[in-house]
Amino acid sequence: MLLMATLEPMTRPGRTDDRAALRAAREPGVGLCTIVGIEGSFSRRLGAQLAVHPDGAITGSLADGCLEKQLASEIAQARGSGPAVRRFGAGSPLIDFRLPCGSGLDILIDPSPDRAACREAADRLDARGPAVLPLAAGQGLLQERRYIPAMRLALFGEGPELEALATLAPAAGIEVEAYRKDDPSALSLGRRPAGIAVDAWTAVILLFHDHEWEQALLEWALDTPAFHIGAQGGAEAREMRLERLADGGATPAQLARISSPVGLIQRSREPSVLALSVLAQVVGEYEALHPHG
C-alpha cells in the first residue's frame, strides 16, 4: 500500500526575523507577501512579510501555518502576473478560509517584487541603516515597508552574569559583542574603548561587580546613540556612579539615559534570571523603535 503525503509549505529554519523575507525576495522566482491592512487585531504587525520560494518553502511568518499555506498557493497561482491585494478573513470572498482571530487582513501578493529595490533595502540594512521598500498597494493601505537594522548588544563586564547574557541572547537570534574585564586587548581600566561601533539599534550593557571599571565606559556610552544603556549594581553603587559621572560633566539628561537597576526584575539573584530580565527589557525597548509599531 502506498502512503500519500500532503505537501505543506516549509518554513526555512532560522529565517523568521523581521528582515528575512526581504532578503529572500532578492532572489529570482521568490514571491513576497506583505500585510498592508489589518481590520481588528492580529498576531503580526502591519507590514509583516513572508517570502515564498519556487519550491514552496517559506521564509518569514504571518500566522500559525494555515495562512502561510494559503499564501504559498496564492503566489503559485499569481506567477506571471503583477502584484495584487487579496483580502483574507473577515470580509473576504474566500468563504472556505477564515482566520481564527476573526480579523480581516489585506495582503499584497507580489509574485515578482522589484529585485533591485529589495537588494537596495537589504544593502542599507547590512550597512546598519534604516531602509524603505515601496509597495504597490491601493489607497488607504500601507504604501511602503520600513525597516530598521537588527538589534545588537554590546556587553561589558565580568563573571557569570556576563556569560549568561552572552549565551542567552544569541539563542534568541540577537547579535552580541562581549568585552571582558580580564581581556586586556578589549578593556583597560580608566580608558574609553576604541574601535567599537555603536548605533541607534545597539544596547550597551555593563555587568561589573568592580564598579570602578564603569566610569570611562559610561562616559563613552553616553556619547553614542545607543537606544539603551544599562548597568547593574545595588543602591549604593548606583548613587556613587551618578555622582562620579555628574562630577565628570554628565548632564541630568545624559544620566537619565542609564537604566539601573538593569532589567525588568529589579532584584535578580541568579545570573540566568538577570540575563532573562535584561533581555526582556532591552527587547521591549527595541520593539518600540519599530517603524510599524
mmCIF file of N, CA, C and O in Angstrom, residues 165-201:
data_model
loop_
_atom_site.group_PDB
_atom_site.id
_atom_site.type_symbol
_atom_site.label_atom_id
_atom_site.label_comp_id
_atom_site.label_asym_id
_atom_site.label_seq_id
_atom_site.Cartn_x
_atom_site.Cartn_y
_atom_site.Cartn_z
ATOM 1 N N LEU A 165 24.208 36.257 29.889
ATOM 2 C CA LEU A 165 23.571 37.088 28.869
ATOM 3 C C LEU A 165 24.209 36.860 27.501
ATOM 4 O O LEU A 165 23.516 36.837 26.482
ATOM 5 N N ALA A 166 25.535 36.674 27.478
ATOM 6 C CA ALA A 166 26.228 36.425 26.209
ATOM 7 C C ALA A 166 25.826 35.088 25.607
ATOM 8 O O ALA A 166 25.958 34.888 24.403
ATOM 9 N N THR A 167 25.327 34.166 26.419
ATOM 10 C CA THR A 167 24.854 32.872 25.925
ATOM 11 C C THR A 167 23.390 32.932 25.518
ATOM 12 O O THR A 167 22.990 32.373 24.493
ATOM 13 N N LEU A 168 22.584 33.620 26.320
ATOM 14 C CA LEU A 168 21.138 33.650 26.077
ATOM 15 C C LEU A 168 20.771 34.443 24.833
ATOM 16 O O LEU A 168 19.938 34.007 24.032
ATOM 17 N N ALA A 169 21.362 35.619 24.656
ATOM 18 C CA ALA A 169 20.956 36.490 23.556
ATOM 19 C C ALA A 169 21.133 35.853 22.176
ATOM 20 O O ALA A 169 20.216 35.909 21.342
ATOM 21 N N PRO A 170 22.277 35.230 21.872
ATOM 22 C CA PRO A 170 22.404 34.584 20.560
ATOM 23 C C PRO A 170 21.385 33.475 20.336
ATOM 24 O O PRO A 170 20.962 33.233 19.209
ATOM 25 N N ALA A 171 20.983 32.789 21.423
ATOM 26 C CA ALA A 171 19.963 31.753 21.285
ATOM 27 C C ALA A 171 18.633 32.338 20.831
ATOM 28 O O ALA A 171 17.814 31.638 20.231
ATOM 29 N N ALA A 172 18.441 33.642 21.103
ATOM 30 C CA ALA A 172 17.240 34.335 20.658
ATOM 31 C C ALA A 172 17.454 35.034 19.313
ATOM 32 O O ALA A 172 16.596 35.799 18.865
ATOM 33 N N GLY A 173 18.588 34.770 18.677
ATOM 34 C CA GLY A 173 18.865 35.351 17.372
ATOM 35 C C GLY A 173 19.411 36.760 17.412
ATOM 36 O O GLY A 173 19.376 37.471 16.406
ATOM 37 N N ILE A 174 19.928 37.187 18.564
ATOM 38 C CA ILE A 174 20.429 38.551 18.733
ATOM 39 C C ILE A 174 21.950 38.564 18.653
ATOM 40 O O ILE A 174 22.617 37.768 19.313
ATOM 41 N N GLU A 175 22.481 39.471 17.873
ATOM 42 C CA GLU A 175 23.933 39.594 17.735
ATOM 43 C C GLU A 175 24.528 40.180 19.007
ATOM 44 O O GLU A 175 24.013 41.153 19.561
ATOM 45 N N VAL A 176 25.613 39.594 19.470
ATOM 46 C CA VAL A 176 26.254 40.017 20.716
ATOM 47 C C VAL A 176 27.745 40.229 20.489
ATOM 48 O O VAL A 176 28.410 39.423 19.832
ATOM 49 N N GLU A 177 28.252 41.332 21.038
ATOM 50 C CA GLU A 177 29.689 41.554 21.133
ATOM 51 C C GLU A 177 30.007 41.708 22.617
ATOM 52 O O GLU A 177 29.488 42.615 23.274
ATOM 53 N N ALA A 178 30.828 40.815 23.152
ATOM 54 C CA ALA A 178 31.132 40.814 24.586
ATOM 55 C C ALA A 178 32.579 41.211 24.821
ATOM 56 O O ALA A 178 33.496 40.668 24.184
ATOM 57 N N TYR A 179 32.789 42.163 25.731
ATOM 58 C CA TYR A 179 34.117 42.662 26.072
ATOM 59 C C TYR A 179 34.330 42.422 27.559
ATOM 60 O O TYR A 179 33.617 42.967 28.399
ATOM 61 N N ARG A 180 35.325 41.600 27.868
ATOM 62 C CA ARG A 180 35.503 41.123 29.233
ATOM 63 C C ARG A 180 36.637 41.853 29.947
ATOM 64 O O ARG A 180 37.665 42.169 29.356
ATOM 65 N N LYS A 181 36.416 42.067 31.214
ATOM 66 C CA LYS A 181 37.388 42.769 32.070
ATOM 67 C C LYS A 181 38.751 42.097 32.069
ATOM 68 O O LYS A 181 39.796 42.772 32.124
ATOM 69 N N ASP A 182 38.785 40.768 31.989
ATOM 70 C CA ASP A 182 40.054 40.050 32.076
ATOM 71 C C ASP A 182 40.764 39.932 30.729
ATOM 72 O O ASP A 182 41.764 39.218 30.619
ATOM 73 N N ASP A 183 40.267 40.623 29.715
ATOM 74 C CA ASP A 183 40.906 40.617 28.405
ATOM 75 C C ASP A 183 41.513 41.995 28.153
ATOM 76 O O ASP A 183 40.810 42.927 27.751
ATOM 77 N N PRO A 184 42.806 42.164 28.379
ATOM 78 C CA PRO A 184 43.426 43.489 28.238
ATOM 79 C C PRO A 184 43.377 44.038 26.818
ATOM 80 O O PRO A 184 43.499 45.248 26.620
ATOM 81 N N SER A 185 43.173 43.179 25.835
ATOM 82 C CA SER A 185 43.057 43.666 24.464
ATOM 83 C C SER A 185 41.687 44.275 24.197
ATOM 84 O O SER A 185 41.492 44.983 23.199
ATOM 85 N N ALA A 186 40.735 44.002 25.078
ATOM 86 C CA ALA A 186 39.375 44.512 24.898
ATOM 87 C C ALA A 186 39.092 45.714 25.781
ATOM 88 O O ALA A 186 38.488 46.701 25.336
ATOM 89 N N LEU A 187 39.505 45.646 27.062
ATOM 90 C CA LEU A 187 39.201 46.704 28.017
ATOM 91 C C LEU A 187 40.446 47.092 28.804
ATOM 92 O O LEU A 187 41.306 46.253 29.093
ATOM 93 N N SER A 188 40.485 48.364 29.169
ATOM 94 C CA SER A 188 41.576 48.861 30.007
ATOM 95 C C SER A 188 40.968 49.802 31.044
ATOM 96 O O SER A 188 40.184 50.690 30.694
ATOM 97 N N LEU A 189 41.320 49.599 32.305
ATOM 98 C CA LEU A 189 40.745 50.389 33.388
ATOM 99 C C LEU A 189 41.003 51.882 33.186
ATOM 100 O O LEU A 189 42.129 52.311 32.939
ATOM 101 N N GLY A 190 39.918 52.662 33.251
ATOM 102 C CA GLY A 190 40.019 54.103 33.158
ATOM 103 C C GLY A 190 40.120 54.657 31.748
ATOM 104 O O GLY A 190 40.246 55.873 31.571
ATOM 105 N N ARG A 191 40.049 53.789 30.743
ATOM 106 C CA ARG A 191 40.159 54.251 29.362
ATOM 107 C C ARG A 191 38.903 53.916 28.574
ATOM 108 O O ARG A 191 38.319 52.845 28.751
ATOM 109 N N ARG A 192 38.500 54.836 27.737
ATOM 110 C CA ARG A 192 37.356 54.585 26.868
ATOM 111 C C ARG A 192 37.728 53.516 25.835
ATOM 112 O O ARG A 192 38.865 53.473 25.377
ATOM 113 N N PRO A 193 36.763 52.670 25.468
ATOM 114 C CA PRO A 193 37.063 51.669 24.439
ATOM 115 C C PRO A 193 37.268 52.329 23.086
ATOM 116 O O PRO A 193 36.723 53.408 22.816
ATOM 117 N N ALA A 194 38.040 51.700 22.247
ATOM 118 C CA ALA A 194 38.313 52.231 20.907
ATOM 119 C C ALA A 194 37.917 51.197 19.862
ATOM 120 O O ALA A 194 38.014 49.980 20.086
ATOM 121 N N GLY A 195 37.428 51.694 18.738
ATOM 122 C CA GLY A 195 37.114 50.808 17.617
ATOM 123 C C GLY A 195 35.846 49.998 17.783
ATOM 124 O O GLY A 195 35.654 49.001 17.083
ATOM 125 N N ILE A 196 34.972 50.401 18.698
ATOM 126 C CA ILE A 196 33.704 49.692 18.899
ATOM 127 C C ILE A 196 32.586 50.551 18.323
ATOM 128 O O ILE A 196 32.371 51.679 18.775
ATOM 129 N N ALA A 197 31.879 50.015 17.332
ATOM 130 C CA ALA A 197 30.799 50.759 16.683
ATOM 131 C C ALA A 197 29.490 50.556 17.433
ATOM 132 O O ALA A 197 29.083 49.427 17.705
ATOM 133 N N VAL A 198 28.860 51.651 17.777
ATOM 134 C CA VAL A 198 27.557 51.618 18.450
ATOM 135 C C VAL A 198 26.620 52.545 17.698
ATOM 136 O O VAL A 198 26.933 53.712 17.472
ATOM 137 N N ASP A 199 25.467 52.027 17.283
ATOM 138 C CA ASP A 199 24.500 52.840 16.567
ATOM 139 C C ASP A 199 23.185 52.879 17.335
ATOM 140 O O ASP A 199 23.096 52.405 18.477
ATOM 141 N N ALA A 200 22.166 53.450 16.716
ATOM 142 C CA ALA A 200 20.885 53.667 17.396
ATOM 143 C C ALA A 200 20.104 52.386 17.618
ATOM 144 O O ALA A 200 19.043 52.413 18.248
ATOM 145 N N TRP A 201 20.611 51.268 17.131
ATOM 146 C CA TRP A 201 19.932 49.979 17.311
ATOM 147 C C TRP A 201 20.801 49.032 18.134
ATOM 148 O O TRP A 201 20.629 47.826 18.089
#
